[in-house]
XYZ file of C-alpha atoms in Angstrom:
678
model
C 112.420 176.972 87.074
C 115.072 179.120 86.145
C 118.664 180.971 86.506
C 118.771 183.843 88.663
C 121.122 185.536 86.316
C 124.609 187.811 88.509
C 126.504 189.581 86.611
C 130.888 189.792 88.788
C 132.833 192.475 87.085
C 134.751 194.507 89.835
C 137.947 193.435 90.558
C 137.830 190.969 87.288
C 139.243 189.575 84.555
C 140.646 192.063 81.756
C 140.543 189.583 79.177
C 138.525 186.854 77.825
C 137.997 183.902 80.273
C 138.001 180.211 79.682
C 137.807 178.170 82.512
C 135.758 178.378 86.062
C 135.585 175.744 88.694
C 133.641 175.797 91.982
C 136.292 174.693 95.164
C 133.138 174.799 97.367
C 129.320 175.970 97.253
C 130.869 178.707 98.590
C 134.339 179.729 95.912
C 134.894 180.240 92.130
C 138.143 179.486 90.571
C 138.163 182.001 87.404
C 140.839 181.859 84.992
C 141.918 184.144 81.436
C 143.700 185.107 79.358
C 144.988 187.990 81.448
C 146.963 185.373 83.366
C 145.425 185.500 86.478
C 143.989 182.333 88.706
C 140.973 184.690 90.488
C 138.612 182.920 93.976
C 135.747 184.753 94.031
C 133.806 184.207 97.323
C 130.300 184.433 97.206
C 128.303 186.129 99.858
C 124.150 186.482 100.210
C 124.485 186.349 96.361
C 127.221 189.327 96.119
C 131.148 187.790 94.764
C 134.231 189.631 96.339
C 137.376 187.919 94.511
C 140.779 188.019 94.915
C 144.093 187.790 93.051
C 145.555 184.208 93.472
C 148.475 184.878 91.765
C 149.372 185.932 88.365
C 150.523 182.713 86.254
C 153.599 183.997 83.167
C 152.626 185.510 80.387
C 153.035 182.469 77.763
C 150.430 180.529 80.104
C 146.928 180.489 77.902
C 144.468 178.185 79.561
C 142.091 175.792 78.019
C 139.770 173.805 80.949
C 140.539 173.817 84.046
C 139.147 171.735 86.719
C 139.827 170.212 90.958
C 140.404 167.358 92.004
C 136.714 165.367 92.705
C 136.515 165.245 96.744
C 133.333 162.934 97.316
C 133.863 162.421 101.722
C 133.250 165.727 102.855
C 134.078 164.555 105.580
C 137.526 163.654 105.296
C 140.261 165.011 107.447
C 141.289 168.436 106.854
C 144.990 167.226 106.423
C 143.510 164.606 103.749
C 141.166 167.778 102.529
C 143.944 170.082 101.400
C 145.837 167.845 99.535
C 143.454 166.909 97.410
C 142.965 170.067 96.480
C 144.053 170.328 93.290
C 143.744 172.086 90.280
C 143.898 171.125 87.107
C 144.637 173.281 84.227
C 145.812 172.501 79.822
C 147.520 175.380 78.605
C 147.606 176.268 74.475
C 151.344 175.342 75.186
C 150.741 171.776 75.252
C 151.355 171.187 79.006
C 149.179 170.561 82.178
C 149.663 171.626 84.998
C 148.926 170.729 88.400
C 148.064 173.980 91.727
C 147.256 173.972 94.922
C 145.081 176.434 96.130
C 147.833 179.614 96.411
C 148.448 179.446 92.823
C 151.622 177.635 93.169
C 152.450 175.382 90.283
C 153.259 171.940 91.787
C 153.536 170.184 88.229
C 154.034 171.241 84.481
C 153.824 167.770 82.307
C 154.645 168.233 78.689
C 151.132 165.826 77.080
C 150.166 167.250 73.855
C 151.670 168.781 70.589
C 150.096 172.325 70.044
C 147.099 172.739 72.739
C 146.014 170.619 75.034
C 142.637 171.131 75.003
C 140.667 169.408 77.466
C 141.898 167.846 81.285
C 138.953 166.130 83.372
C 139.631 164.714 86.354
C 138.542 160.574 86.467
C 135.499 160.499 88.630
C 136.964 158.982 91.570
C 140.093 160.696 91.142
C 142.192 158.248 90.735
C 144.197 159.554 86.841
C 143.138 161.480 84.785
C 142.961 162.604 80.854
C 144.311 165.412 78.757
C 143.001 165.733 74.474
C 144.645 167.983 72.613
C 145.625 169.517 68.981
C 147.453 165.951 67.942
C 144.373 163.761 68.184
C 145.453 162.009 70.648
C 144.317 161.375 74.476
C 146.203 160.261 77.022
C 145.997 158.499 80.650
C 147.603 160.430 83.316
C 147.622 159.013 87.025
C 146.776 161.484 90.312
C 150.737 162.446 89.883
C 151.292 162.703 86.523
C 152.944 159.894 86.067
C 151.813 158.742 82.322
C 149.545 155.382 81.705
C 149.012 154.832 78.875
C 148.071 157.337 75.193
C 144.073 155.337 74.302
C 143.853 157.521 71.039
C 145.473 158.350 68.276
C 142.628 160.207 65.850
C 143.110 161.897 62.700
C 142.297 164.877 63.798
C 141.804 167.557 66.611
C 140.090 166.364 69.863
C 137.691 169.888 71.546
C 135.800 168.106 74.155
C 136.356 164.693 75.339
C 134.731 162.933 78.579
C 134.609 160.344 81.154
C 132.054 157.305 81.213
C 130.317 157.143 84.752
C 132.369 154.147 85.370
C 135.217 154.940 84.490
C 135.673 152.238 81.948
C 134.956 154.386 78.499
C 136.146 157.710 76.975
C 134.113 160.402 74.733
C 135.620 162.300 72.571
C 134.921 164.046 69.077
C 136.446 163.477 66.359
C 134.881 166.907 63.445
C 130.772 165.264 63.361
C 131.034 162.614 65.094
C 131.290 161.109 68.677
C 132.935 158.212 69.195
C 132.853 155.734 72.641
C 136.666 154.395 73.908
C 137.118 151.608 75.853
C 140.058 151.207 77.930
C 139.939 147.458 76.573
C 143.166 147.439 74.155
C 141.685 145.246 71.663
C 138.528 146.950 71.421
C 137.858 149.410 68.536
C 136.330 153.031 69.465
C 131.967 152.895 68.680
C 131.358 156.021 66.738
C 128.146 157.723 65.438
C 127.220 160.724 63.204
C 126.451 163.443 66.001
C 125.972 166.698 64.659
C 126.396 168.416 60.873
C 128.972 170.985 61.357
C 132.496 170.070 64.056
C 130.699 168.624 67.580
C 132.499 172.165 70.682
C 131.371 169.881 73.829
C 129.507 167.111 74.896
C 129.955 166.136 78.404
C 128.417 162.728 79.971
C 126.055 162.337 82.866
C 127.538 160.087 85.952
C 123.527 159.633 86.705
C 121.660 159.043 84.157
C 124.194 157.976 82.004
C 122.787 160.421 79.824
C 124.894 162.360 76.809
C 124.623 165.776 75.839
C 126.819 167.729 73.217
C 126.815 171.020 71.093
C 128.546 172.076 68.033
C 128.969 174.461 64.685
C 125.327 172.982 63.889
C 123.832 175.671 66.441
C 122.151 172.613 67.975
C 122.421 169.687 71.633
C 121.389 166.988 71.559
C 120.944 164.406 74.202
C 121.882 160.742 73.513
C 122.153 157.449 75.927
C 125.029 155.277 76.613
C 125.010 153.676 72.817
C 124.231 156.497 70.480
C 120.819 156.643 70.706
C 118.822 160.062 70.084
C 117.304 161.018 72.387
C 116.524 165.054 71.782
C 117.296 167.237 69.152
C 117.267 171.624 69.608
C 115.731 173.831 67.324
C 118.518 175.558 64.825
C 119.809 178.934 67.161
C 121.001 181.772 66.175
C 124.867 180.567 67.497
C 127.507 177.952 68.487
C 126.959 176.117 71.238
C 130.035 176.847 72.709
C 129.356 175.144 76.840
C 127.486 172.491 78.248
C 127.360 171.203 81.597
C 124.601 168.274 83.624
C 124.550 168.569 87.482
C 126.228 166.095 89.346
C 124.401 164.772 91.727
C 120.585 164.312 90.318
C 121.059 164.411 86.745
C 117.821 165.884 86.609
C 118.970 168.952 84.675
C 121.958 170.328 82.343
C 122.769 173.910 81.557
C 123.209 175.546 77.534
C 125.634 178.350 77.415
C 126.007 180.121 73.731
C 126.942 183.904 72.791
C 124.672 185.904 75.436
C 122.551 182.750 76.028
C 122.685 180.111 78.366
C 119.517 178.264 79.221
C 118.416 174.976 81.953
C 117.747 172.338 80.341
C 115.736 169.481 81.147
C 117.779 165.835 81.437
C 115.461 164.712 78.284
C 116.588 167.540 76.588
C 113.450 170.695 76.349
C 114.838 174.008 78.312
C 113.012 175.437 81.920
C 114.183 179.024 80.706
C 115.957 180.624 78.550
C 118.399 183.925 80.053
C 119.807 186.599 77.726
C 122.858 188.340 78.856
C 124.854 190.616 77.758
C 127.893 188.722 77.587
C 130.072 187.528 74.522
C 130.218 183.858 74.215
C 130.078 181.831 77.280
C 132.770 179.046 76.907
C 132.570 177.227 80.388
C 129.775 176.253 82.621
C 130.492 174.741 86.093
C 127.471 173.450 88.793
C 128.582 173.994 92.596
C 127.609 170.172 94.443
C 124.780 171.649 95.866
C 123.514 171.444 91.996
C 121.617 174.902 93.168
C 123.778 177.586 91.315
C 126.310 177.626 88.236
C 129.386 179.715 87.441
C 130.146 180.192 83.707
C 133.435 181.714 81.717
C 132.459 184.679 79.313
C 134.858 186.142 76.553
C 133.993 189.573 77.892
C 136.643 188.738 81.017
C 132.912 188.606 83.030
C 132.474 185.601 85.265
C 128.155 184.618 85.765
C 127.128 183.289 88.808
C 123.441 181.664 88.235
C 120.995 180.347 91.007
C 118.363 177.267 90.925
C 114.630 179.426 91.625
C 110.805 179.170 90.698
C 111.433 175.573 91.306
C 107.789 173.537 91.852
C 106.120 171.358 93.188
C 102.575 169.326 94.002
C 100.329 167.382 96.346
C 97.604 167.672 96.537
C 95.797 170.947 96.464
C 98.989 171.998 97.532
C 102.098 173.905 96.165
C 104.793 174.770 96.864
C 107.494 177.136 94.503
C 111.135 178.138 95.533
C 110.619 182.420 94.419
C 114.372 183.191 95.928
C 117.137 181.589 97.546
C 115.765 181.602 100.454
C 111.921 182.908 100.091
C 109.876 179.653 99.727
C 105.532 179.935 99.100
C 102.733 177.409 99.174
C 100.068 178.221 97.667
C 96.380 176.522 98.474
C 94.828 175.277 95.218
C 90.860 176.663 95.619
C 90.797 178.557 98.922
C 93.637 181.462 97.921
C 95.872 180.410 100.812
C 98.895 181.681 100.421
C 102.459 180.934 103.590
C 105.761 182.445 103.270
C 107.764 180.443 104.765
C 111.204 182.808 104.732
C 114.397 180.279 105.172
C 117.440 181.266 107.301
C 119.886 180.073 104.287
C 120.084 179.550 101.123
C 117.740 176.613 99.929
C 119.436 173.204 98.288
C 116.909 170.601 97.974
C 113.030 170.582 98.937
C 110.395 167.318 97.731
C 106.629 168.361 99.136
C 105.020 165.007 99.227
C 102.271 162.440 102.403
C 101.595 165.804 103.286
C 104.570 166.966 104.243
C 107.755 169.140 102.829
C 111.189 168.881 103.519
C 113.373 172.019 102.754
C 116.630 171.346 102.776
C 120.270 173.881 103.451
C 123.312 173.712 103.448
C 123.311 172.568 106.939
C 120.277 171.741 108.214
C 117.286 170.204 107.146
C 113.222 171.929 107.742
C 110.509 170.005 107.724
C 106.932 171.211 107.344
C 103.731 169.917 108.168
C 100.568 171.223 104.929
C 98.724 171.487 108.599
C 101.294 173.653 110.471
C 103.740 176.064 108.441
C 104.699 177.722 111.230
C 106.953 175.872 113.673
C 108.395 172.994 111.317
C 110.460 170.013 113.253
C 114.296 171.051 112.244
C 117.227 168.704 112.758
C 121.114 169.246 111.278
C 122.613 167.610 108.367
C 125.721 165.556 108.587
C 127.707 166.625 105.790
C 126.405 169.285 102.956
C 126.529 167.878 99.558
C 122.894 166.196 99.455
C 122.391 163.802 96.653
C 118.654 162.566 96.519
C 115.465 162.896 99.034
C 112.734 160.748 98.855
C 109.450 161.023 100.520
C 107.385 158.013 102.258
C 104.452 157.981 104.331
C 105.325 158.201 107.514
C 109.149 158.319 106.963
C 111.772 159.724 104.269
C 115.332 158.742 103.319
C 118.010 161.523 103.303
C 120.699 160.339 100.560
C 124.348 162.508 101.643
C 127.152 160.482 99.235
C 127.193 157.729 99.952
C 125.561 157.485 103.467
C 121.713 156.887 104.058
C 119.474 158.234 106.772
C 115.240 157.016 107.816
C 113.870 160.048 109.854
C 110.973 160.403 110.596
C 107.789 163.153 110.322
C 109.076 164.587 113.909
C 112.906 164.770 112.996
C 113.634 161.669 114.794
C 116.770 159.849 113.029
C 115.216 156.609 112.762
C 118.653 154.616 111.474
C 121.040 154.521 108.651
C 120.646 151.563 106.555
C 123.643 149.058 105.980
C 123.384 146.403 103.580
C 126.380 143.418 102.258
C 128.821 145.046 100.151
C 128.014 148.282 101.300
C 130.717 150.385 100.125
C 132.633 154.587 99.773
C 131.086 154.221 96.224
C 128.404 157.946 96.081
C 124.524 156.677 95.761
C 122.174 158.089 92.874
C 118.358 158.697 92.991
C 118.450 156.624 90.146
C 119.805 153.510 91.983
C 116.829 154.005 95.473
C 113.600 152.837 96.226
C 111.461 153.781 98.873
C 108.479 152.906 100.473
C 106.416 152.567 104.011
C 107.795 149.281 104.863
C 110.577 148.312 102.279
C 114.114 150.365 101.315
C 115.384 149.014 97.908
C 118.882 149.732 96.576
C 120.819 149.266 93.282
C 124.949 147.951 94.728
C 127.246 149.808 94.021
C 128.939 147.336 92.009
C 127.300 144.686 90.737
C 124.449 146.409 88.407
C 123.307 143.052 88.377
C 121.931 142.574 91.929
C 119.616 144.884 94.573
C 119.357 144.699 98.092
C 116.051 144.462 99.970
C 116.070 146.411 102.859
C 113.253 145.810 105.400
C 112.028 148.846 107.482
C 109.669 147.617 110.505
C 107.800 149.803 113.232
C 110.106 150.566 115.997
C 112.704 147.540 115.306
C 116.283 147.831 113.714
C 116.502 147.659 109.862
C 117.175 144.849 108.217
C 117.887 143.590 104.932
C 115.663 140.346 104.163
C 116.130 137.867 100.800
C 114.240 138.179 98.259
C 112.096 135.008 98.898
C 109.978 133.573 95.365
C 106.906 133.077 95.659
C 104.484 130.784 92.578
C 106.445 128.434 90.729
C 109.557 130.013 90.607
C 109.774 131.460 87.052
C 109.711 135.237 85.642
C 106.123 136.222 84.711
C 106.492 138.862 81.678
C 103.798 141.076 81.941
C 104.575 143.751 78.931
C 106.953 144.323 75.911
C 108.665 147.393 75.269
C 108.520 149.352 78.232
C 109.687 152.895 78.380
C 109.134 153.715 81.909
C 107.175 152.404 84.769
C 106.083 153.993 88.590
C 104.132 153.154 90.947
C 100.777 154.641 92.781
C 102.335 156.883 96.049
C 98.460 156.211 97.719
C 97.982 152.388 96.051
C 98.954 148.974 94.771
C 98.929 150.141 91.140
C 101.657 149.932 88.477
C 101.515 152.103 85.311
C 103.850 151.871 82.388
C 104.856 153.225 79.696
C 104.287 151.444 76.630
C 105.785 151.102 73.249
C 101.588 152.493 72.072
C 99.698 152.341 74.978
C 100.189 153.864 78.970
C 98.619 151.247 81.071
C 97.785 150.196 84.362
C 98.222 147.300 86.605
C 95.830 147.518 89.070
C 96.839 144.096 90.374
C 100.710 144.360 90.106
C 100.299 140.934 92.546
C 98.642 138.643 90.294
C 102.133 138.429 88.490
C 102.537 135.177 90.889
C 99.000 133.277 89.328
C 100.129 131.080 86.149
C 97.275 132.181 84.433
C 97.962 134.897 81.706
C 94.247 135.843 81.349
C 93.316 137.347 84.743
C 96.934 138.906 84.380
C 95.537 141.057 81.567
C 92.101 140.896 82.367
C 93.756 143.007 85.218
C 95.495 146.002 83.907
C 93.119 148.959 81.638
C 95.365 150.514 78.290
C 94.808 153.956 77.124
C 96.186 155.539 73.669
C 98.773 157.330 74.149
C 98.409 158.972 70.673
C 98.202 162.594 73.252
C 101.188 162.261 75.618
C 103.467 163.225 71.959
C 107.707 160.936 71.762
C 109.277 160.567 74.159
C 106.519 160.463 77.412
C 107.666 159.977 81.225
C 105.284 159.065 84.275
C 105.849 161.853 86.751
C 103.274 160.711 89.259
C 100.228 158.473 90.290
C 97.946 158.994 92.787
C 94.166 159.984 93.165
C 93.188 157.916 89.860
C 95.282 159.910 87.731
C 98.637 159.436 86.049
C 100.578 162.790 85.789
C 103.390 162.354 81.466
C 105.121 164.043 80.899
C 105.120 165.142 77.088
C 108.910 165.014 75.258
C 108.022 169.271 74.605
C 108.075 169.569 78.833
C 104.026 169.980 78.969
C 102.191 167.555 81.368
C 99.061 165.882 80.811
C 97.019 164.394 83.360
C 95.317 161.032 82.689
C 92.271 159.965 85.288
C 91.051 156.859 83.391
C 90.792 154.079 86.479
C 89.227 156.949 89.147
C 86.567 154.092 89.815
C 88.831 151.815 90.945
C 90.783 153.981 93.515
C 87.549 154.012 95.433
C 87.874 150.209 95.921
C 91.259 149.686 96.850
C 90.443 151.919 100.037
C 87.584 149.502 100.999
C 90.515 146.284 100.136
C 93.179 147.928 102.219
C 91.223 149.315 104.537
C 89.535 145.374 105.245
C 86.294 146.441 104.245
C 85.176 143.523 101.897
C 81.283 144.198 101.658
C 81.297 147.513 100.692
C 84.153 146.453 97.490
C 82.214 144.237 97.137
C 79.198 145.831 96.798
C 80.813 148.336 94.642
C 81.453 144.991 92.199
C 77.903 144.329 92.198
C 76.950 148.112 91.350
C 79.947 148.717 88.598
C 79.276 145.371 86.802
C 83.012 146.296 85.852
C 84.872 142.962 84.295
C 88.291 144.501 85.021
C 86.788 145.200 88.943
C 85.465 141.822 88.994
C 89.006 140.397 87.849
C 90.638 142.472 90.459
C 88.184 141.288 93.275
C 88.276 137.436 92.196
C 92.818 137.583 93.337
C 92.215 139.961 95.844
C 89.544 137.486 97.653
C 91.806 134.457 97.004
C 94.667 136.372 98.370
C 93.087 136.877 101.188
C 91.590 133.572 101.422
C 87.893 134.368 101.402
C 86.438 131.779 99.568
C 82.472 133.407 99.062
C 83.920 136.159 97.412
C 86.155 135.196 94.983
C 83.482 132.384 94.446
C 81.613 135.468 93.295
C 84.098 137.086 91.575
C 85.288 134.013 89.648
C 81.789 134.127 88.657
C 81.016 136.936 87.532
C 83.502 137.082 84.381
C 82.074 134.054 83.845
C 85.776 131.700 84.828
C 83.856 128.733 85.636
C 87.181 126.559 86.147
C 87.345 128.783 89.727
C 84.252 128.449 90.339
C 84.577 124.260 90.473
C 88.056 124.207 92.154
C 86.739 126.562 94.394
C 83.394 124.910 95.332
C 85.713 121.416 96.029
C 88.213 123.817 98.594
C 85.239 124.574 100.566
C 84.366 120.617 100.750
C 88.023 119.387 102.444
C 88.263 118.126 105.976
C 90.661 120.251 107.072
C 91.492 124.135 107.782
C 95.169 122.698 107.138
C 93.851 121.117 103.222
C 92.107 123.702 102.525
C 94.478 126.683 102.981
C 97.065 124.550 101.490
C 94.058 124.117 98.303
C 94.160 128.515 98.538
C 97.934 129.233 98.046
C 98.007 126.476 95.222
C 94.479 128.756 93.497
C 96.964 131.711 93.965
C 99.528 129.731 91.905
C 101.711 129.982 95.384
C 103.240 126.009 94.992
C 105.752 126.347 97.492
C 103.610 128.117 99.935
C 101.141 125.289 99.569
C 103.523 122.184 99.757
C 105.192 123.783 102.494
C 101.734 123.983 104.385
C 100.568 120.991 104.126
C 104.427 119.752 105.022
C 105.006 121.434 107.907
C 101.780 119.724 109.345
C 103.098 116.526 108.538
C 100.642 115.555 105.108
C 103.045 114.261 102.711
C 101.256 113.027 101.233
C 98.655 115.374 100.306
C 101.756 117.166 99.226
C 102.472 115.023 97.060
C 99.379 115.401 95.589
C 99.263 118.630 94.820
C 102.142 118.182 92.684
C 100.981 115.381 90.798
C 98.104 117.416 89.743
C 100.473 120.584 88.814
C 102.932 117.907 86.851
C 105.580 118.903 89.319
C 107.484 115.786 88.637
C 110.282 117.130 89.964
C 108.749 118.029 93.531
C 107.043 114.819 92.437
C 109.727 111.857 93.002
C 111.848 114.447 96.038
C 109.107 113.855 98.110
C 108.733 110.598 97.491
C 112.004 110.037 98.194
C 111.628 111.620 101.473
C 108.491 109.137 102.357
C 110.696 106.412 101.397
């Protein structure tokens, strides 16, 4: 990816430009030391400027932000009431300005310059910071709520935490976190060797990016642990801004330089411009455009292009704002897709390319690039697009919509506790038959929704299986990912890349079985801070900390095995195990056969891995007189005590249910069953 940069200077500012903010995806407001507030309207990449107002001669802006408007479907009257521009100035004031440039309210906030003014995420409050070392919290109407921070040095940068429960601010070369709890002390860490000029907190993933006079930018987690440190540049870092809803990348500005960086810190691209220092960067709400305020009075806009996606042997690249090139690797077949409007978002997977524009969604199939399925979107702000085998999900702010690849709306899932809070990509996961959403208010709560074919989407309860215990399968996991074509789980552990070929075996009480179904690969080739990109076709794609992608294909043999099992070809799966004579493969066969109640296949597999205790138990199951008892004992062999007990009790076999609890020394259930029987 990279920025396509455009410089707008006609009828613009004549002196240093300090602030820039997006009013909509096609409208930018800028303000500088010439005291002008200018509106720039974008049409096809060209900006047309209009002077909104000229402020008094002592009006020198330092920061500017529009009131956040997350609900784009609000009424026109409500929208106009939210069109409030917060501008801080060098005389210690902050101003609330309407869209016509009229100052609605001016408030004396600090002694010396007011350096920072930020709305909270929901727009219910705002903070100001100044050269007097104070951070003050104000209501939306401009009433002082509290003086949160009283520091000894000027505060040059400050930001809200994602949940608005803390404030990030700088003191010299240190970064500090201050909670709204009046009894808490600030958490402090040394971040840069020289003065910190800018810091920004990502509301999506919780990462913090900072830059300073040591000419470096760094990425931190919310506890102050350093995730990335850039090499020292030629000039101080003067501006940093995260993209809003996705949190996937951020922009860094310094003297004559603009960088597009991944969320992990490494640089996608670096553009050189002749504009002097960049003092402000703002992202549009669709995360595809940036506006930049420059010291020579120029306004820069940038559009994200050259985004490249891969699926099997296809590669799709956004080469221009409205043009996508699709290439089939191997036969050099190329298709050029010209979209009617600029591309906001695109995802490629499961033989379909989903392209989002500000008003529509285009769905292309790899078998037909000429006639896509097209439908209109509910809003213009898309935060995530998730693809699955039979359907895909579009997240528009807090609205979740499920569509077929033919463009038909399958449903709009809702769950208990659903609220108007925005949903982020990291909070949602989708597969062929299940949607999982993290609760918007409770971080410890997950909502699991079943997606049955041709039926309404319903929320289902989580069923505890096995002995009702959480099974720890690994420690020090950096990240995890499911395979898209098989029931396989991959994880980057402390020293290994590990793949669980049968992750459903966690309900087994036998830890040896769990460990035998895992393959490890030493992770030295992946470097620091590796991240799993995808797991498919027997390959694990890992992105290293420097942005390079490393492919690992160390479990190809097992993809054929999973394909046989998913197609219910047990004989072919057994033949593969007999030919390969691989212990891990036989372990997977034992687990699969047990789950499918295939006694003969399970017996052979357990014998092959020398688990003769299991072989003896299977022989015992074969000799049981009734199918009910055999099914119950097979469930017990698989570690599912509740199912085994339920099968027996449903058939009024109370004595046998008591017997299996005695066998495993489960005295509580034994006592309860004995009382029920009496």
